[in-house]
Amino acid sequence: MPKINQWQTHIKWLIEMLVVESIDVYYGVIRALTEVSLNVKESEIVTLIGSNGAGKSTTLLTVSGLRIPRKGSIRFLGEDITRLPPHKRVEHRIVQVPEGRRIFPDMTVQENLDMGAFSRPRGAIHQELEMVFHLFPILQERKKQLAGTLSGGEQQMLAIGRALMAKPLVLLLDEPSLGLSPILVQDIFRTIVQIRQQGVTVLLVEQNALQALRIADRGYVLETGRVVLSGKASDLLNNAEVRNTYLGA
């Protein structure tokens, strides 16, 4: 995997893009998140790891505005966005790639990419389209093909590409390697590093904790809706409890 130590040495100088402070989130009467706090700095990759049901995806949904916290706050570049609706967060350039891809299967690849740029002026998307096709050349080859006929890996590429069309400052990735072959998993993680090198900040939820920590600057460990551990990704990789519980060591 690409080495990113040169990024880690500069993290302390970077501005805070996203600050989540003490949020509680409920599904009906069931509390999914309790006092969850985290922050993401400019140009970082920050990963959330934990077992199924730990609250990782709920955290992303709350950041993207699809869940509203009953308590706590979310700030983006210093602005309180806790109650801001999802489409307004996209206009603020906070964009999520949902778990399970959720592309539009009956639309072409190009139409899916165009949908990702819905919040932007039509004449201003050429650069993003070129970047997407550079990252995923297969999408350019198949831009007239119905998205539902793509392979699983190609659909994941399309889901990421669609999000990039919104020109995100913060990209929220929910389980991007889910259901992919080992070779495609490596490709997806390399692409995430490339996206960060383009100046995009990444908040990553990932079942493959080992790979996620290898490319991340920092990480948070969630258990039953609470942050129980956080720190540099390299420290979490070497933490005995993390290794035994999440890394299969």
mmCIF file of C-alpha atoms in Angstrom:
data_model
loop_
_atom_site.group_PDB
_atom_site.id
_atom_site.type_symbol
_atom_site.label_atom_id
_atom_site.label_comp_id
_atom_site.label_asym_id
_atom_site.label_seq_id
_atom_site.Cartn_x
_atom_site.Cartn_y
_atom_site.Cartn_z
ATOM 1 C CA MET A 1 0.000 0.000 0.000
ATOM 2 C CA PRO A 2 1.207 3.590 -0.583
ATOM 3 C CA LYS A 3 3.093 5.124 2.307
ATOM 4 C CA ILE A 4 1.728 8.395 3.646
ATOM 5 C CA ASN A 5 4.107 9.304 6.476
ATOM 6 C CA GLN A 6 4.815 12.645 4.788
ATOM 7 C CA TRP A 7 1.156 13.574 5.373
ATOM 8 C CA GLN A 8 1.144 12.463 8.995
ATOM 9 C CA THR A 9 4.032 14.766 9.930
ATOM 10 C CA HIS A 10 2.023 17.833 8.838
ATOM 11 C CA ILE A 11 -1.360 17.022 10.355
ATOM 12 C CA LYS A 12 -0.963 19.299 13.384
ATOM 13 C CA TRP A 13 -0.714 22.326 11.078
ATOM 14 C CA LEU A 14 -3.901 21.604 9.157
ATOM 15 C CA ILE A 15 -7.224 23.324 9.797
ATOM 16 C CA GLU A 16 -10.193 21.451 11.197
ATOM 17 C CA MET A 17 -12.653 20.736 8.437
ATOM 18 C CA LEU A 18 -15.229 18.787 10.403
ATOM 19 C CA VAL A 19 -15.936 18.677 14.135
ATOM 20 C CA VAL A 20 -18.517 16.309 15.614
ATOM 21 C CA GLU A 21 -19.107 17.056 19.269
ATOM 22 C CA SER A 22 -20.911 14.818 21.770
ATOM 23 C CA ILE A 23 -23.747 13.690 19.473
ATOM 24 C CA ASP A 24 -26.522 11.342 20.561
ATOM 25 C CA VAL A 25 -28.535 9.769 17.736
ATOM 26 C CA TYR A 26 -31.675 7.670 18.090
ATOM 27 C CA TYR A 27 -33.724 5.330 15.918
ATOM 28 C CA GLY A 28 -37.069 5.706 17.639
ATOM 29 C CA VAL A 29 -36.393 4.900 21.279
ATOM 30 C CA ILE A 30 -33.145 3.066 20.523
ATOM 31 C CA ARG A 31 -30.005 5.112 21.046
ATOM 32 C CA ALA A 32 -27.527 4.356 18.270
ATOM 33 C CA LEU A 33 -24.820 6.877 19.202
ATOM 34 C CA THR A 34 -23.854 8.148 22.638
ATOM 35 C CA GLU A 35 -21.629 11.194 23.151
ATOM 36 C CA VAL A 36 -19.719 10.572 19.907
ATOM 37 C CA SER A 37 -17.032 13.155 19.216
ATOM 38 C CA LEU A 38 -14.492 13.256 16.410
ATOM 39 C CA ASN A 39 -12.687 15.716 14.193
ATOM 40 C CA VAL A 40 -11.261 15.606 10.695
ATOM 41 C CA LYS A 41 -8.536 17.984 9.536
ATOM 42 C CA GLU A 42 -7.857 19.252 6.054
ATOM 43 C CA SER A 43 -6.397 16.617 3.700
ATOM 44 C CA GLU A 44 -6.589 13.832 6.274
ATOM 45 C CA ILE A 45 -7.928 10.346 5.853
ATOM 46 C CA VAL A 46 -9.706 9.483 9.092
ATOM 47 C CA THR A 47 -11.238 6.051 9.512
ATOM 48 C CA LEU A 48 -13.960 4.699 11.793
ATOM 49 C CA ILE A 49 -13.597 1.039 12.697
ATOM 50 C CA GLY A 50 -15.666 -1.284 14.825
ATOM 51 C CA SER A 51 -17.891 -4.329 14.654
ATOM 52 C CA ASN A 52 -21.226 -4.455 12.848
ATOM 53 C CA GLY A 53 -23.806 -2.354 14.675
ATOM 54 C CA ALA A 54 -21.179 -0.223 16.418
ATOM 55 C CA GLY A 55 -22.586 2.993 14.938
ATOM 56 C CA LYS A 56 -20.095 3.698 12.161
ATOM 57 C CA SER A 57 -22.613 4.136 9.350
ATOM 58 C CA THR A 58 -24.974 6.069 11.612
ATOM 59 C CA THR A 59 -22.141 8.504 12.268
ATOM 60 C CA LEU A 60 -21.707 9.103 8.536
ATOM 61 C CA LEU A 61 -25.452 9.447 8.009
ATOM 62 C CA THR A 62 -25.538 12.070 10.738
ATOM 63 C CA VAL A 63 -22.643 14.006 9.240
ATOM 64 C CA SER A 64 -24.383 13.954 5.844
ATOM 65 C CA GLY A 65 -27.678 15.131 7.395
ATOM 66 C CA LEU A 66 -29.745 11.993 6.907
ATOM 67 C CA ARG A 67 -29.978 11.567 10.678
ATOM 68 C CA ILE A 68 -30.400 14.479 13.084
ATOM 69 C CA PRO A 69 -28.729 14.210 16.502
ATOM 70 C CA ARG A 70 -30.932 14.634 19.536
ATOM 71 C CA LYS A 71 -27.961 16.122 21.351
ATOM 72 C CA GLY A 72 -24.600 17.575 20.368
ATOM 73 C CA SER A 73 -23.387 19.515 17.349
ATOM 74 C CA ILE A 74 -21.635 19.240 13.996
ATOM 75 C CA ARG A 75 -19.460 22.049 12.654
ATOM 76 C CA PHE A 76 -17.961 22.381 9.196
ATOM 77 C CA LEU A 77 -15.204 24.958 8.738
ATOM 78 C CA GLY A 78 -16.459 26.613 11.910
ATOM 79 C CA GLU A 79 -20.115 26.788 10.817
ATOM 80 C CA ASP A 80 -22.776 24.936 12.788
ATOM 81 C CA ILE A 81 -24.481 22.557 10.323
ATOM 82 C CA THR A 82 -26.253 20.355 12.875
ATOM 83 C CA ARG A 83 -29.710 21.150 11.457
ATOM 84 C CA LEU A 84 -28.688 21.788 7.873
ATOM 85 C CA PRO A 85 -30.627 19.542 5.413
ATOM 86 C CA PRO A 86 -28.684 16.987 3.337
ATOM 87 C CA HIS A 87 -28.863 18.842 -0.003
ATOM 88 C CA LYS A 88 -27.479 21.967 1.642
ATOM 89 C CA ARG A 89 -24.558 19.943 3.005
ATOM 90 C CA VAL A 90 -23.825 18.789 -0.531
ATOM 91 C CA GLU A 91 -23.791 22.453 -1.552
ATOM 92 C CA HIS A 92 -21.274 22.958 1.275
ATOM 93 C CA ARG A 93 -19.342 20.144 -0.464
ATOM 94 C CA ILE A 94 -19.832 17.408 2.132
ATOM 95 C CA VAL A 95 -20.643 14.379 -0.017
ATOM 96 C CA GLN A 96 -21.326 10.745 0.890
ATOM 97 C CA VAL A 97 -20.775 7.516 -1.020
ATOM 98 C CA PRO A 98 -23.394 5.270 0.593
ATOM 99 C CA GLU A 99 -22.951 1.674 1.622
ATOM 100 C CA GLY A 100 -24.131 -0.650 -1.138
ATOM 101 C CA ARG A 101 -23.318 1.914 -3.911
ATOM 102 C CA ARG A 102 -26.947 2.890 -4.646
ATOM 103 C CA ILE A 103 -26.319 3.957 -8.199
ATOM 104 C CA PHE A 104 -29.197 4.578 -10.600
ATOM 105 C CA PRO A 105 -29.273 1.239 -12.470
ATOM 106 C CA ASP A 106 -31.595 2.316 -15.306
ATOM 107 C CA MET A 107 -29.497 5.378 -16.154
ATOM 108 C CA THR A 108 -26.245 5.380 -18.079
ATOM 109 C CA VAL A 109 -22.856 5.835 -16.480
ATOM 110 C CA GLN A 110 -22.711 9.396 -17.825
ATOM 111 C CA GLU A 111 -26.190 10.179 -16.495
ATOM 112 C CA ASN A 112 -25.201 8.898 -13.057
ATOM 113 C CA LEU A 113 -22.151 11.165 -13.090
ATOM 114 C CA ASP A 114 -24.280 14.091 -14.197
ATOM 115 C CA MET A 115 -26.607 13.445 -11.248
ATOM 116 C CA GLY A 116 -23.634 13.753 -8.912
ATOM 117 C CA ALA A 117 -23.118 17.303 -10.180
ATOM 118 C CA PHE A 118 -26.736 18.399 -9.658
ATOM 119 C CA SER A 119 -25.747 21.157 -7.230
ATOM 120 C CA ARG A 120 -23.162 22.688 -9.538
ATOM 121 C CA PRO A 121 -23.410 24.950 -12.604
ATOM 122 C CA ARG A 122 -23.605 22.795 -15.716
ATOM 123 C CA GLY A 123 -20.634 24.455 -17.373
ATOM 124 C CA ALA A 124 -18.354 23.989 -14.358
ATOM 125 C CA ILE A 125 -18.045 20.189 -14.209
ATOM 126 C CA HIS A 126 -15.547 19.457 -16.987
ATOM 127 C CA GLN A 127 -12.552 19.309 -14.642
ATOM 128 C CA GLU A 128 -14.294 16.910 -12.248
ATOM 129 C CA LEU A 129 -15.379 14.681 -15.127
ATOM 130 C CA GLU A 130 -11.807 14.520 -16.369
ATOM 131 C CA MET A 131 -10.592 13.601 -12.870
ATOM 132 C CA VAL A 132 -13.188 10.822 -12.571
ATOM 133 C CA PHE A 133 -12.221 9.376 -15.938
ATOM 134 C CA HIS A 134 -8.538 9.606 -14.992
ATOM 135 C CA LEU A 135 -9.159 7.687 -11.758
ATOM 136 C CA PHE A 136 -11.526 5.205 -13.395
ATOM 137 C CA PRO A 137 -10.784 4.852 -17.135
ATOM 138 C CA ILE A 138 -13.338 2.035 -17.432
ATOM 139 C CA LEU A 139 -16.119 4.533 -16.708
ATOM 140 C CA GLN A 140 -15.143 6.595 -19.731
ATOM 141 C CA GLU A 141 -15.167 3.466 -21.886
ATOM 142 C CA ARG A 142 -18.646 2.589 -20.617
ATOM 143 C CA LYS A 143 -20.186 6.028 -20.203
ATOM 144 C CA LYS A 144 -23.119 5.136 -22.490
ATOM 145 C CA GLN A 145 -23.736 1.787 -20.789
ATOM 146 C CA LEU A 146 -26.585 1.292 -18.308
ATOM 147 C CA ALA A 147 -25.139 1.425 -14.817
ATOM 148 C CA GLY A 148 -27.075 -1.641 -13.697
ATOM 149 C CA THR A 149 -25.143 -3.790 -16.166
ATOM 150 C CA LEU A 150 -21.754 -2.936 -14.654
ATOM 151 C CA SER A 151 -19.876 -5.368 -12.426
ATOM 152 C CA GLY A 152 -19.879 -4.818 -8.678
ATOM 153 C CA GLY A 153 -16.434 -3.245 -8.757
ATOM 154 C CA GLU A 154 -17.363 -0.948 -11.617
ATOM 155 C CA GLN A 155 -20.513 0.110 -9.782
ATOM 156 C CA GLN A 156 -18.418 1.037 -6.758
ATOM 157 C CA MET A 157 -16.154 3.091 -9.007
ATOM 158 C CA LEU A 158 -19.232 4.812 -10.401
ATOM 159 C CA ALA A 159 -20.584 5.550 -6.915
ATOM 160 C CA ILE A 160 -17.292 7.176 -5.936
ATOM 161 C CA GLY A 161 -17.078 8.999 -9.254
ATOM 162 C CA ARG A 162 -20.616 10.318 -8.872
ATOM 163 C CA ALA A 163 -19.688 11.771 -5.461
ATOM 164 C CA LEU A 164 -16.549 13.377 -6.868
ATOM 165 C CA MET A 165 -18.652 15.200 -9.448
ATOM 166 C CA ALA A 166 -19.969 17.348 -6.584
ATOM 167 C CA LYS A 167 -16.394 18.582 -6.031
ATOM 168 C CA PRO A 168 -16.328 17.557 -2.357
ATOM 169 C CA LEU A 169 -14.163 19.144 0.280
ATOM 170 C CA VAL A 170 -15.037 16.216 2.570
ATOM 171 C CA LEU A 171 -15.832 12.796 1.109
ATOM 172 C CA LEU A 172 -17.713 10.338 3.326
ATOM 173 C CA LEU A 173 -17.049 6.737 2.280
ATOM 174 C CA ASP A 174 -19.217 3.974 3.747
ATOM 175 C CA GLU A 175 -17.783 0.466 3.284
ATOM 176 C CA PRO A 176 -16.247 1.045 -0.176
ATOM 177 C CA SER A 177 -14.650 -2.420 -0.317
ATOM 178 C CA LEU A 178 -17.806 -4.334 0.628
ATOM 179 C CA GLY A 179 -18.375 -7.333 -1.642
ATOM 180 C CA LEU A 180 -15.335 -6.730 -3.842
ATOM 181 C CA SER A 181 -12.611 -9.185 -4.806
ATOM 182 C CA PRO A 182 -9.218 -8.825 -3.068
ATOM 183 C CA ILE A 183 -7.638 -7.322 -6.197
ATOM 184 C CA LEU A 184 -10.398 -4.720 -6.531
ATOM 185 C CA VAL A 185 -10.151 -3.948 -2.813
ATOM 186 C CA GLN A 186 -6.503 -2.992 -3.314
ATOM 187 C CA ASP A 187 -7.483 -0.816 -6.281
ATOM 188 C CA ILE A 188 -10.169 0.990 -4.256
ATOM 189 C CA PHE A 189 -7.775 1.767 -1.396
ATOM 190 C CA ARG A 190 -5.138 3.054 -3.807
ATOM 191 C CA THR A 191 -7.801 5.270 -5.353
ATOM 192 C CA ILE A 192 -8.782 6.677 -1.938
ATOM 193 C CA VAL A 193 -5.168 7.736 -1.414
ATOM 194 C CA GLN A 194 -5.146 9.337 -4.882
ATOM 195 C CA ILE A 195 -8.345 11.211 -4.078
ATOM 196 C CA ARG A 196 -6.774 12.621 -0.926
ATOM 197 C CA GLN A 197 -3.757 13.678 -2.963
ATOM 198 C CA GLN A 198 -6.167 15.763 -5.050
ATOM 199 C CA GLY A 199 -6.941 17.787 -1.910
ATOM 200 C CA VAL A 200 -10.104 15.945 -0.796
ATOM 201 C CA THR A 201 -10.487 15.186 2.913
ATOM 202 C CA VAL A 202 -11.827 11.675 3.605
ATOM 203 C CA LEU A 203 -13.871 10.200 6.449
ATOM 204 C CA LEU A 204 -13.863 6.452 5.886
ATOM 205 C CA VAL A 205 -16.017 3.702 7.374
ATOM 206 C CA GLU A 206 -14.576 0.340 6.435
ATOM 207 C CA GLN A 207 -15.049 -3.300 7.389
ATOM 208 C CA ASN A 208 -11.457 -4.042 6.394
ATOM 209 C CA ALA A 209 -9.896 -2.351 9.394
ATOM 210 C CA LEU A 210 -6.356 -3.414 8.535
ATOM 211 C CA GLN A 211 -6.385 -1.821 5.095
ATOM 212 C CA ALA A 212 -8.225 1.255 6.375
ATOM 213 C CA LEU A 213 -5.647 1.895 9.096
ATOM 214 C CA ARG A 214 -2.808 1.393 6.621
ATOM 215 C CA ILE A 215 -3.916 4.339 4.493
ATOM 216 C CA ALA A 216 -5.392 6.534 7.250
ATOM 217 C CA ASP A 217 -3.751 9.278 9.250
ATOM 218 C CA ARG A 218 -5.951 8.758 12.312
ATOM 219 C CA GLY A 219 -8.716 6.456 13.451
ATOM 220 C CA TYR A 220 -11.583 6.095 15.890
ATOM 221 C CA VAL A 221 -12.808 2.810 17.336
ATOM 222 C CA LEU A 222 -16.555 2.574 18.001
ATOM 223 C CA GLU A 223 -18.260 0.026 20.245
ATOM 224 C CA THR A 224 -22.020 0.003 20.841
ATOM 225 C CA GLY A 225 -22.375 3.593 19.707
ATOM 226 C CA ARG A 226 -19.474 5.053 21.678
ATOM 227 C CA VAL A 227 -15.926 6.064 20.781
ATOM 228 C CA VAL A 228 -13.755 3.867 22.974
ATOM 229 C CA LEU A 229 -10.356 4.572 21.447
ATOM 230 C CA SER A 230 -8.777 7.049 19.055
ATOM 231 C CA GLY A 231 -5.343 8.046 17.856
ATOM 232 C CA LYS A 232 -2.857 7.880 15.044
ATOM 233 C CA ALA A 233 -3.572 5.050 12.656
ATOM 234 C CA SER A 234 -0.063 3.673 13.189
ATOM 235 C CA ASP A 235 -0.668 3.526 16.934
ATOM 236 C CA LEU A 236 -3.995 1.754 16.493
ATOM 237 C CA LEU A 237 -2.351 -0.772 14.165
ATOM 238 C CA ASN A 238 0.087 -1.615 16.950
ATOM 239 C CA ASN A 239 -2.483 -1.603 19.761
ATOM 240 C CA ALA A 240 -2.844 -5.148 21.118
ATOM 241 C CA GLU A 241 -6.573 -4.816 21.823
ATOM 242 C CA VAL A 242 -7.289 -3.436 18.357
ATOM 243 C CA ARG A 243 -5.190 -6.120 16.711
ATOM 244 C CA ASN A 244 -6.888 -8.927 18.607
ATOM 245 C CA THR A 245 -10.435 -7.604 18.183
ATOM 246 C CA TYR A 246 -10.490 -6.024 14.712
ATOM 247 C CA LEU A 247 -7.393 -7.053 12.780
ATOM 248 C CA GLY A 248 -7.507 -10.808 13.252
ATOM 249 C CA ALA A 249 -4.097 -10.838 14.905
#
